[in-house]
Tab-separated table of C-alpha atoms in Angstrom:
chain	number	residue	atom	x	y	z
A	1151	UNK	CA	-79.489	81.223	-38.991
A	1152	UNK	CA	-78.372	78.596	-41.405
A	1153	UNK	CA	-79.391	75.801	-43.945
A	1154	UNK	CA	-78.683	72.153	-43.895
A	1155	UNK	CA	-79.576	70.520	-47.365
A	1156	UNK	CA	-79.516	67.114	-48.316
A	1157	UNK	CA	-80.216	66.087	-51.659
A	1158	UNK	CA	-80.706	62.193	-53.071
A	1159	UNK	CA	-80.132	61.889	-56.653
A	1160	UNK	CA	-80.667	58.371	-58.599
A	1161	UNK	CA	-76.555	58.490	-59.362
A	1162	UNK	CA	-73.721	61.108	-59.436
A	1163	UNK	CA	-73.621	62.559	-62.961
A	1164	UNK	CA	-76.235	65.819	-63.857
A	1165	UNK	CA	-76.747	64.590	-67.947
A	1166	UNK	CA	-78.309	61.508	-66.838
A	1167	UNK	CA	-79.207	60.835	-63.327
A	1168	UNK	CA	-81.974	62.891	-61.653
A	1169	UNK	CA	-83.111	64.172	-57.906
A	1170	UNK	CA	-85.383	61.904	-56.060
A	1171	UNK	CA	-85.466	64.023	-53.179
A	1172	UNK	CA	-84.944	67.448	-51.543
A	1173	UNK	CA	-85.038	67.786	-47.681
A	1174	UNK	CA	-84.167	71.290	-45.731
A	1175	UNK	CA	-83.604	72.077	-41.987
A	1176	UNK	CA	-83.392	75.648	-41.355
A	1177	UNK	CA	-81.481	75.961	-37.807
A	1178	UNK	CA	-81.379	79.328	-35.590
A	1179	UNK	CA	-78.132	78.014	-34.230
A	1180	UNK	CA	-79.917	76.501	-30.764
A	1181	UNK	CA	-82.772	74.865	-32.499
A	1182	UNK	CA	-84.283	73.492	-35.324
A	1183	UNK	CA	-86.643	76.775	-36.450
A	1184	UNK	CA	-87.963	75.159	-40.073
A	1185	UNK	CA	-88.414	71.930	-42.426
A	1186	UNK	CA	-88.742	70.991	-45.738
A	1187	UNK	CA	-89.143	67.937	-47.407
A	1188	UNK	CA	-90.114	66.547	-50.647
């Protein structure tokens, strides 16, 4: 099993610019087993 994780942020530098949103696919390695999504 693994994780794919994408992550939108409003720009690329952590003091300033924040996450806008979180999504997670959790595969089994033939399908997609899981979701998350913010």
């Amino acid at each position: 099993m693994f994780a794919i994780v994408d992550i939108e942020t409003t720009g690329g530098y952590s003091g300033v610019h924040r996450i806008t949103e979180i999504a997670i696919l959790v595969h089994d390695g033939e399908k997609i087993t899981e979701t998350f999504q913010t």
